[in-house]
Coordinates of C-alpha atoms in Angstrom, one line a residue:
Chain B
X23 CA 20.6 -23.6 -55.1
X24 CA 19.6 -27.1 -55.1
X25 CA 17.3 -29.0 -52.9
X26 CA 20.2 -30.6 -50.8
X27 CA 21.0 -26.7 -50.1
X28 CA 17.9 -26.5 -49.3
X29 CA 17.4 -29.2 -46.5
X30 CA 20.7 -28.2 -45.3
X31 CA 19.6 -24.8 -44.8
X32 CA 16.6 -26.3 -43.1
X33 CA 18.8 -27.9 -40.7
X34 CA 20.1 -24.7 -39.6
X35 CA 16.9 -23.0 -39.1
X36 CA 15.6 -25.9 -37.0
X37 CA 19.0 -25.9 -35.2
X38 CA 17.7 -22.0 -34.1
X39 CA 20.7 -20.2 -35.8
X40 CA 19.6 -18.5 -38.8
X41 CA 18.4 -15.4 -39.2
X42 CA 15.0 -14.5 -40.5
X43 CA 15.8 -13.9 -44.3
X44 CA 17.5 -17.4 -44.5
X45 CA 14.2 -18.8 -42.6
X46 CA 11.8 -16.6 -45.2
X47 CA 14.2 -17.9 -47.8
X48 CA 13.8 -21.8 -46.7
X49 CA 10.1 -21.7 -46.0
X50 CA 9.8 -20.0 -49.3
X51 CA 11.5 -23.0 -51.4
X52 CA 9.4 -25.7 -49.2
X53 CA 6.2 -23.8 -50.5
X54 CA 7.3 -24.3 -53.6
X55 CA 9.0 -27.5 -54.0
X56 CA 6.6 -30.9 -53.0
X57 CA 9.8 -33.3 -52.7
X58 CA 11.6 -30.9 -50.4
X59 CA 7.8 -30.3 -48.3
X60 CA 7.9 -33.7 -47.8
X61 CA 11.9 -34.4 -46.3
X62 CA 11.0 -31.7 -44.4
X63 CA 8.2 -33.4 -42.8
X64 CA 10.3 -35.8 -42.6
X65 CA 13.2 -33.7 -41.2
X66 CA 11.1 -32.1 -38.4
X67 CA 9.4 -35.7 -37.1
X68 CA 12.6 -37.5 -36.7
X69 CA 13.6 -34.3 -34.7
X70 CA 11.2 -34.1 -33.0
X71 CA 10.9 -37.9 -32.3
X72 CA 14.6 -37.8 -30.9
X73 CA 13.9 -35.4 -28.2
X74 CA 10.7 -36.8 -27.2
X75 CA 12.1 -40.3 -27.1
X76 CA 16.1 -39.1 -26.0
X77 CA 15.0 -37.1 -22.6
X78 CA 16.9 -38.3 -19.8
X79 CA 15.9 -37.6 -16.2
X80 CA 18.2 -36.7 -13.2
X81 CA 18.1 -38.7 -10.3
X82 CA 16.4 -36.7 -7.4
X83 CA 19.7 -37.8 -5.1
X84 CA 22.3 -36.2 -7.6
X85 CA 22.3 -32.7 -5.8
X86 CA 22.6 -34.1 -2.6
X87 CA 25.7 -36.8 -3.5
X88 CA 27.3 -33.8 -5.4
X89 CA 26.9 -31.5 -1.9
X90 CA 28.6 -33.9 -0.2
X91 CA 31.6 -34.8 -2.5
X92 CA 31.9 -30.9 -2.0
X93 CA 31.6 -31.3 1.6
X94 CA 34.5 -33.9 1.7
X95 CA 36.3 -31.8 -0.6
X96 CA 36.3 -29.1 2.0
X97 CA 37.1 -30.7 4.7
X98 CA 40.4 -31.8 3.1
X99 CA 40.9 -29.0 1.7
X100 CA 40.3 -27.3 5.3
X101 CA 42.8 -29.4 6.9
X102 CA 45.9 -28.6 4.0
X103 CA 45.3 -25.0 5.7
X104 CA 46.5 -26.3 8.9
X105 CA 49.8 -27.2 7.0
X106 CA 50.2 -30.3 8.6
X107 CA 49.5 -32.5 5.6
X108 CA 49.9 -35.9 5.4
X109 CA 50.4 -36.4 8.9
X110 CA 47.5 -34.9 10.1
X111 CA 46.0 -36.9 7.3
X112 CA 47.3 -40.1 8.5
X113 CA 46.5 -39.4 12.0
X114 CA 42.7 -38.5 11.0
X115 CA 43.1 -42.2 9.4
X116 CA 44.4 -44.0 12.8
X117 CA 47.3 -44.8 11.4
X118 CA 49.5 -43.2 13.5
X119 CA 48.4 -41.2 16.3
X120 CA 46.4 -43.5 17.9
X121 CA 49.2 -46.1 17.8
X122 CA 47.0 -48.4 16.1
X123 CA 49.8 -49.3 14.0
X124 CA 48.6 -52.0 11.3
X125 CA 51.1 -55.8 10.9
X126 CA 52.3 -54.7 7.4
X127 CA 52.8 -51.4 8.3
X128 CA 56.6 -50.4 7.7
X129 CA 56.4 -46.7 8.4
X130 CA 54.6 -44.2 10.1
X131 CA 55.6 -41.0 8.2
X132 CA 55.2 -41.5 4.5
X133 CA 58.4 -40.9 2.8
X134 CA 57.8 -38.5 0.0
X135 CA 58.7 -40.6 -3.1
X136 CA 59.0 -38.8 -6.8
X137 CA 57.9 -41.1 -8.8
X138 CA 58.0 -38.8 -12.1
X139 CA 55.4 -37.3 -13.8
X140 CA 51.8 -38.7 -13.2
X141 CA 50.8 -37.5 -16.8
X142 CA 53.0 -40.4 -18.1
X143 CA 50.7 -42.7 -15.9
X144 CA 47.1 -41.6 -17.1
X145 CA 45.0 -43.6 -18.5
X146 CA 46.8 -46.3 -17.2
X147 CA 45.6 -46.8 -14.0
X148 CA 41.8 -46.6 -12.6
X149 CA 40.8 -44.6 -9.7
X150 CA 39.9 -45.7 -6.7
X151 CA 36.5 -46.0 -7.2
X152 CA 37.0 -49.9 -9.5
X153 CA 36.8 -52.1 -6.1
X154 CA 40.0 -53.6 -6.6
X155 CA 39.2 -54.2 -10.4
X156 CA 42.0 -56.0 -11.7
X157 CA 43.7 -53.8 -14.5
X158 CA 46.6 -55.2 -16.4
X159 CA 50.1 -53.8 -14.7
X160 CA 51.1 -50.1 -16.6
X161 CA 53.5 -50.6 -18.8
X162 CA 56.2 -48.5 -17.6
X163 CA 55.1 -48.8 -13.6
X164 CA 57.2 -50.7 -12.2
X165 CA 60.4 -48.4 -13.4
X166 CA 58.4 -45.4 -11.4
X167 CA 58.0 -47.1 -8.3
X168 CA 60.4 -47.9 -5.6
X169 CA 61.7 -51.4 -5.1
X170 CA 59.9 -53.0 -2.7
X171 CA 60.7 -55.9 -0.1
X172 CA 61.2 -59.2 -1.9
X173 CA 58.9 -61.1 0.2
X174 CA 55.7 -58.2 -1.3
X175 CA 54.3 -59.6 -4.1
X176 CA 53.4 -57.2 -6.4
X177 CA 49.7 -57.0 -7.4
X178 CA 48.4 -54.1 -9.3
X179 CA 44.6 -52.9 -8.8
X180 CA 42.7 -50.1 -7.4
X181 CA 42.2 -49.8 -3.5
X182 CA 38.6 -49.4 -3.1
X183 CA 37.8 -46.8 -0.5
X184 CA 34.6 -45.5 -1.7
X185 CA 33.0 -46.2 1.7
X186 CA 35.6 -44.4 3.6
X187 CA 36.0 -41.8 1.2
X188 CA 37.0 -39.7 3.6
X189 CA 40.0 -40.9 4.4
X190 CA 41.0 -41.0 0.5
X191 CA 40.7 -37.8 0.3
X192 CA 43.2 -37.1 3.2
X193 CA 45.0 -39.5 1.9
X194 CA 46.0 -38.2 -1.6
X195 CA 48.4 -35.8 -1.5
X196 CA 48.6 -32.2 -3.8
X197 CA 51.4 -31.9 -6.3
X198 CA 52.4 -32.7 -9.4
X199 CA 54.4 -35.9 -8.3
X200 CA 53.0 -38.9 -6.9
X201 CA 54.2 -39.8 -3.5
X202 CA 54.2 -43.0 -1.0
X203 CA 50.8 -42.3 0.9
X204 CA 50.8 -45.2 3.1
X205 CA 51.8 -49.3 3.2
X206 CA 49.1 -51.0 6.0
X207 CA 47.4 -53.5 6.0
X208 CA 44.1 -53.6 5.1
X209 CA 41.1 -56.7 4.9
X210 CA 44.2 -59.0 5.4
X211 CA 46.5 -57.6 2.7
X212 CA 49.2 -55.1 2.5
X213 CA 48.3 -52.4 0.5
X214 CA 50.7 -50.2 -0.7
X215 CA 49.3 -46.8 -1.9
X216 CA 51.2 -44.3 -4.1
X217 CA 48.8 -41.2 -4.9
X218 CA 48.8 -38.0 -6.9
X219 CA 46.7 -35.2 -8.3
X220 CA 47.1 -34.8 -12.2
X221 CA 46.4 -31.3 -13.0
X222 CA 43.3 -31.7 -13.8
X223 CA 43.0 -33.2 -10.8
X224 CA 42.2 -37.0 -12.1
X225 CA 43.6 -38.7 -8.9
X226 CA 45.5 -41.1 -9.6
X227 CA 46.5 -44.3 -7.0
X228 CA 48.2 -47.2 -7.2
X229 CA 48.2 -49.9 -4.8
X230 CA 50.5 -53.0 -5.3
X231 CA 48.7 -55.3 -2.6
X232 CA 50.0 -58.5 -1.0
X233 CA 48.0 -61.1 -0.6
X234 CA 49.0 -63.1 2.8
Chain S
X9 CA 43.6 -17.7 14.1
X10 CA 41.9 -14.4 13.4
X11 CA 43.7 -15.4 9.7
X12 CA 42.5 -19.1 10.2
X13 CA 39.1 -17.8 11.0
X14 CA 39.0 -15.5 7.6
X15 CA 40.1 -18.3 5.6
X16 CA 37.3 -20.3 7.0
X17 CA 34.6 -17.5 5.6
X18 CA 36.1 -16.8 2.3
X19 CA 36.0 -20.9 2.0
X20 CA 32.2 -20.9 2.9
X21 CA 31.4 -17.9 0.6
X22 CA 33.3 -19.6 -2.4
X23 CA 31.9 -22.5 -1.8
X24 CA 28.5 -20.8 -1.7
X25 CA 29.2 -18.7 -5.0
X26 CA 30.6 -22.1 -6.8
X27 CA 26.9 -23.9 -5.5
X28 CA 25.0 -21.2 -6.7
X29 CA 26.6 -21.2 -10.3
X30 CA 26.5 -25.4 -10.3
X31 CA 23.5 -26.5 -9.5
X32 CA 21.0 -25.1 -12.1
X33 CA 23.5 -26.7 -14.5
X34 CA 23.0 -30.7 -13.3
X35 CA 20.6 -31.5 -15.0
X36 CA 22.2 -30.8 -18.4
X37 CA 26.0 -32.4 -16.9
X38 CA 24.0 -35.2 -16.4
X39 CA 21.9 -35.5 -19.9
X40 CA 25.0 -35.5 -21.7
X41 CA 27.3 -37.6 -19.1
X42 CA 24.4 -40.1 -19.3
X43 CA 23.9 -40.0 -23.0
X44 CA 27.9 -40.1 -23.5
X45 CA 28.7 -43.1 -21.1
X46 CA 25.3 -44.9 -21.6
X47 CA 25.0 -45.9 -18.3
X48 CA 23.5 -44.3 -15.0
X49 CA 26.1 -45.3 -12.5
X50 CA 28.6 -43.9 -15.1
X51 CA 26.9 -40.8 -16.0
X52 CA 26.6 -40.0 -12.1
X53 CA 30.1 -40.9 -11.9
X54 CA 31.1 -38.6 -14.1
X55 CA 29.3 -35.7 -13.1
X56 CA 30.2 -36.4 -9.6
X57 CA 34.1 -36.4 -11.2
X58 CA 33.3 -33.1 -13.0
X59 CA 32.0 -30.9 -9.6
X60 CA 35.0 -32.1 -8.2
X61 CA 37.2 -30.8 -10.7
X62 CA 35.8 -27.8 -11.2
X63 CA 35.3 -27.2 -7.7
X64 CA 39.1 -27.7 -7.0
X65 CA 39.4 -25.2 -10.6
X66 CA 37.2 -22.7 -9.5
X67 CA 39.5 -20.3 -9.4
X68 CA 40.6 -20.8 -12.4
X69 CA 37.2 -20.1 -13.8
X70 CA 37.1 -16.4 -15.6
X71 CA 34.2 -14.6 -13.9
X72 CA 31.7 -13.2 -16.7
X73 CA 32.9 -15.7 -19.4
X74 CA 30.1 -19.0 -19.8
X75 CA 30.3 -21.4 -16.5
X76 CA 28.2 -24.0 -18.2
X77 CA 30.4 -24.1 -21.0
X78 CA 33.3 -24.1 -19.0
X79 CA 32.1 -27.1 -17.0
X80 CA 30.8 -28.9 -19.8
X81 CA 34.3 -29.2 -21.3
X82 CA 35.6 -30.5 -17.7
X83 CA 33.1 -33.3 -18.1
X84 CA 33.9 -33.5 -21.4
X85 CA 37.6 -33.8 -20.8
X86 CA 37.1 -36.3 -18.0
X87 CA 34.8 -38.5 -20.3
X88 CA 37.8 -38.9 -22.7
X89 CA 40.3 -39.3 -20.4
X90 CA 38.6 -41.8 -17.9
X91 CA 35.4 -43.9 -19.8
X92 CA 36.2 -43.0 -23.4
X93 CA 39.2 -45.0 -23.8
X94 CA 37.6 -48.1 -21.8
X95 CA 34.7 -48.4 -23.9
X96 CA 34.8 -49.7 -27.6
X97 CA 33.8 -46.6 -29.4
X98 CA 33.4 -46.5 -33.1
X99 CA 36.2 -45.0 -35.2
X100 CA 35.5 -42.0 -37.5
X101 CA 36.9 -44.1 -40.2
X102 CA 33.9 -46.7 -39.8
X103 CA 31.1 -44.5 -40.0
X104 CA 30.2 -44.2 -44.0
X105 CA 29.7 -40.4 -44.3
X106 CA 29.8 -40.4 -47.7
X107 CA 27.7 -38.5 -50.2
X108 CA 27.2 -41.5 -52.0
X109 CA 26.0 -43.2 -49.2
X110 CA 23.5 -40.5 -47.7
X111 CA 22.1 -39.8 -51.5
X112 CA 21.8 -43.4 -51.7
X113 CA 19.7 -43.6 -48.5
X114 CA 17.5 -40.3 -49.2
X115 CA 16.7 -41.5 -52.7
X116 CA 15.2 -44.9 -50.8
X117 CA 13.4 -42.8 -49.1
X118 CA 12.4 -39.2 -50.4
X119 CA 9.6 -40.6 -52.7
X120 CA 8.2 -43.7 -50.7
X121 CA 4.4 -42.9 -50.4
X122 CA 4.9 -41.5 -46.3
X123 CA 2.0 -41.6 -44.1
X124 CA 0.4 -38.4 -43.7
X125 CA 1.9 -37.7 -40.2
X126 CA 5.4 -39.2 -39.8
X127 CA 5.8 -37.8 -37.1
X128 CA 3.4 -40.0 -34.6
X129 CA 4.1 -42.9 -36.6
X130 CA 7.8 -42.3 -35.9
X131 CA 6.6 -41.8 -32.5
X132 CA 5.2 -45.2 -32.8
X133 CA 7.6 -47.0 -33.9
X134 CA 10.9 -45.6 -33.1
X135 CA 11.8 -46.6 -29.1
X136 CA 14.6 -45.5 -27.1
X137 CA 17.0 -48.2 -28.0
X138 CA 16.6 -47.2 -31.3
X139 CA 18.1 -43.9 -30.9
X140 CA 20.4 -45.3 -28.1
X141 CA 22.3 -47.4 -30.8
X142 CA 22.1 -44.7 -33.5
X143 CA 23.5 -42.3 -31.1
X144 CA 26.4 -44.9 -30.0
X145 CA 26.8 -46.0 -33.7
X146 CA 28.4 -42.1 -34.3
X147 CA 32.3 -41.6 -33.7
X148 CA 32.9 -39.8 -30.3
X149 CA 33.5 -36.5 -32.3
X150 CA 30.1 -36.5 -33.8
X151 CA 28.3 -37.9 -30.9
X152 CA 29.2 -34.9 -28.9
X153 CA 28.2 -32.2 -31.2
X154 CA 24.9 -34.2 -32.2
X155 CA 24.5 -34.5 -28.3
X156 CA 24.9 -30.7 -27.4
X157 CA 23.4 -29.0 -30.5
X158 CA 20.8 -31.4 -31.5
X159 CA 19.8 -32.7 -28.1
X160 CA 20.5 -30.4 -26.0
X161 CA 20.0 -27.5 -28.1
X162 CA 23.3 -25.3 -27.4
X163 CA 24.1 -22.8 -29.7
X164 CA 27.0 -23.9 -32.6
X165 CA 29.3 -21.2 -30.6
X166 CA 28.5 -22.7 -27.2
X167 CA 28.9 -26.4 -28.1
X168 CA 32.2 -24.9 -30.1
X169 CA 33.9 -23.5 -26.5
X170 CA 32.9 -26.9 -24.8
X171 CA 34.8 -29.1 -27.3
X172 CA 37.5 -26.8 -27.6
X173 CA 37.0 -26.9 -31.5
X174 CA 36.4 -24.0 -34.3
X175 CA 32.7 -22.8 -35.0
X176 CA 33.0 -24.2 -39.1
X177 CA 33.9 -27.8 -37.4
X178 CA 30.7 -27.6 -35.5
X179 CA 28.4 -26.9 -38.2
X180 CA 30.7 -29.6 -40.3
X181 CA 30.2 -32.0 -38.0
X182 CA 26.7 -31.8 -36.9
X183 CA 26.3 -31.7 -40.6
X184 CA 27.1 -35.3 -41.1
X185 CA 26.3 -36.3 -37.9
X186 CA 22.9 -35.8 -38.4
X187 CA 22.9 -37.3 -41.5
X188 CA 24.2 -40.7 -40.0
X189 CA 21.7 -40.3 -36.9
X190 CA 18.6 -39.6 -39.5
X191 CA 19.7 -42.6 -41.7
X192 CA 19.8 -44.9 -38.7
X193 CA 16.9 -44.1 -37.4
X194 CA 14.8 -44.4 -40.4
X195 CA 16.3 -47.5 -41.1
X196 CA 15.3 -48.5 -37.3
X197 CA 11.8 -47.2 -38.1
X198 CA 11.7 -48.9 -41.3
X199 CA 12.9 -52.2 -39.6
X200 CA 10.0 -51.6 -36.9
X201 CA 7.1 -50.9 -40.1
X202 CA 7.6 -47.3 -40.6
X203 CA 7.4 -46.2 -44.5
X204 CA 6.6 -49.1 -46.9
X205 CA 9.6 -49.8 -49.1
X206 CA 10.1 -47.4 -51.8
X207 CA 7.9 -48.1 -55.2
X208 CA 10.1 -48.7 -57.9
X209 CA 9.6 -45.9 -60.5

């Protein structure tokens, strides 16, 4: 075997997956061989100079925020049991049991609207976490959504929620089809929401939002 | 209700069992979202994204089969569907993983008189940008297998069920991942000081 062998069998005894002849076998040539001694100096510093130098630490808070998506999760999760859906998810929101019916508001039960199949969509679209990050309009949208009112102009961007997370979650429905979720207004503009779940459960929403 | 109230329990306890399985595993979701997206609010993002999803998956999870693996390729998956494709990343293509290339490298530096101890004058000299850019220099393939065997030490069959890849493409990529990462690095270091150029013979 050459010495390229060699340092590539070194590799994989560093790497922790050889077994012990290989390791006699490698440590035997590197007694033996000076150029090979010395890349493998070489080998095993820059090792170990990346782990020392790569280690990343996790922020204290991480447990906690990941408890608490988990809490939100079950909460929404809790109220599907009650099998009132998006209703009851509306109504959580104020939009419709307490009256509190928003200007732009043009219905209070969400029609269910197929809009096809959210896979086609992926990628496309940013979640609702972007603040209202301008993204370019997905090709191939606007033949998935349903026409809207002449006098909406049609602005695509991400609704950010993050602070009312809550109500996102209720929000977004299950299924494999992205459905009308709600059209309120919101911050002085009508916001339009169409929301899925892919399956893997990248949720996906659109908002086409009208600036008055 | 009595069924309502049932529900309720078997809810807590899963999410109890699902907690229990998780947590010991942030720390190492979050080394790898953090060294994949290269930036904290990402990396968070990310892992936050990947609880979610497996949370909501959990059922889907085999009991007895690896539940770090398992949500390592949900973060994975979510890295390439949601900040892979937003972020420049360099193609395999561009990367020269030649022979040629790497024999050229070692041959610079195989016979350069070393200092004695490399390995605390890399520590010198080397910083954490260094291997930041090495490690975003790699194509997204490489990157991950250098990130989970190399850095985070899985096992070639682990990081093989997290990227959904065969055992042989592991070892072939690490192979010349490596390679790339060590020639960056020591042309970082040499950059910085480290290793006088080679003599000529």
């Amino acid at each position: 075997m050459d010495c390229e062998g060699w340092l590539e069998r070194l590799d994989v005894v560093l790497d922790g997956e050889a077994d012990p002849a290989l390791a006699a076998a490698v440590e035997g040539h590197l007694a033996a061989c000076a150029s090979c001694a010395e890349r493998a100096k070489l080998a095993r510093a820059l090792r170990s100079t990346l782990l020392a130098r790569a280690a990343v630490e996790t922020p204290p808070t991480l447990r906690g925020r990941v408890a608490a998506r988990l809490d939100a999760e079950d909460r929404r999760s809790s109220r599907g049991l009650l099998g009132r859906g998006i209703l009851i998810a509306l109504a959580a929101a104020g939009l419709v049991a307490l009256g509190a019916v928003a200007p732009g508001m043009v219905s209070s039960r969400p029609p269910e609207v197929p809009l096809g199949n959210p896979a086609q969509l992926s990628g496309m679209l940013c979640c609702l976490q972007c603040q209202l990050r301008e993204a370019p309009p997905p090709r191939g949208l606007e033949a998935l959504l349903p026409p809207l009112p002449p006098d909406v102009g049609a602005h695509h961007g991400c609704l950010h929620l993050r602070d009312d997370e809550q109500r996102y979650w209720e929000l977004v429905p299950e299924g494999p089809e992205a459905a009308l979720v709600s059209d309120h207004a919101l911050k002085g503009r009508r916001v339009v929401v169409f929301g899925t779940a892919e399956p893997d459960l990248h949720v996906i929403v659109v908002a086409r939002i009208h600036v008055e | 209700m009595s069924g309502a109230r049932l529900n309720g329990h078997a809810h807590a306890a899963r999410r109890q069992q699902f907690e229990g399985l998780l947590f010991e595993h942030l720390p190492v979701m979050h080394a790898v979202a953090r060294r994949l997206t290269r930036s904290a609010t990402d990396a968070e993002d990310l892992v936050q994204e990947t609880c979610l999803r497996a949370y909501r998956f959990f059922d889907g999870f085999e009991p007895g089969t690896n539940f770090r693996a398992w949500l390592l390729r949900i973060l994975k998956n979510g890295f390439i569907n949601a900040w892979h494709q937003r972020q420049s990343s360099p193609r395999v293509e561009s990367l020269d993983l030649s022979e040629e290339a790497w024999q050229h490298h070692v041959a610079s530096v195989a016979y350069s008189p070393f200092t004695s101890d490399p390995e605390s004058e890399l520590g010198r000299t080397l910083l954490r940008e260094d291997i930041d850019e090495a490690l975003a220099s790699l194509p997204v393939e490489f990157r991950m297998v250098v990130i989970l065997c190399l850095l985070e030490g899985f096992s070639y069959q682990e990081t093989a069920e997290v990227l959904e890849i065969k055992i042989g493409t592991v070892m072939s990529r690490l192979h010349r991942g490596r390679k790339a990462l060590q020639a960056r690095l020591l042309s970082a270091a040499r950059a910085r000081g480290f290793a006088p150029p080679p003599t000529e013979a």
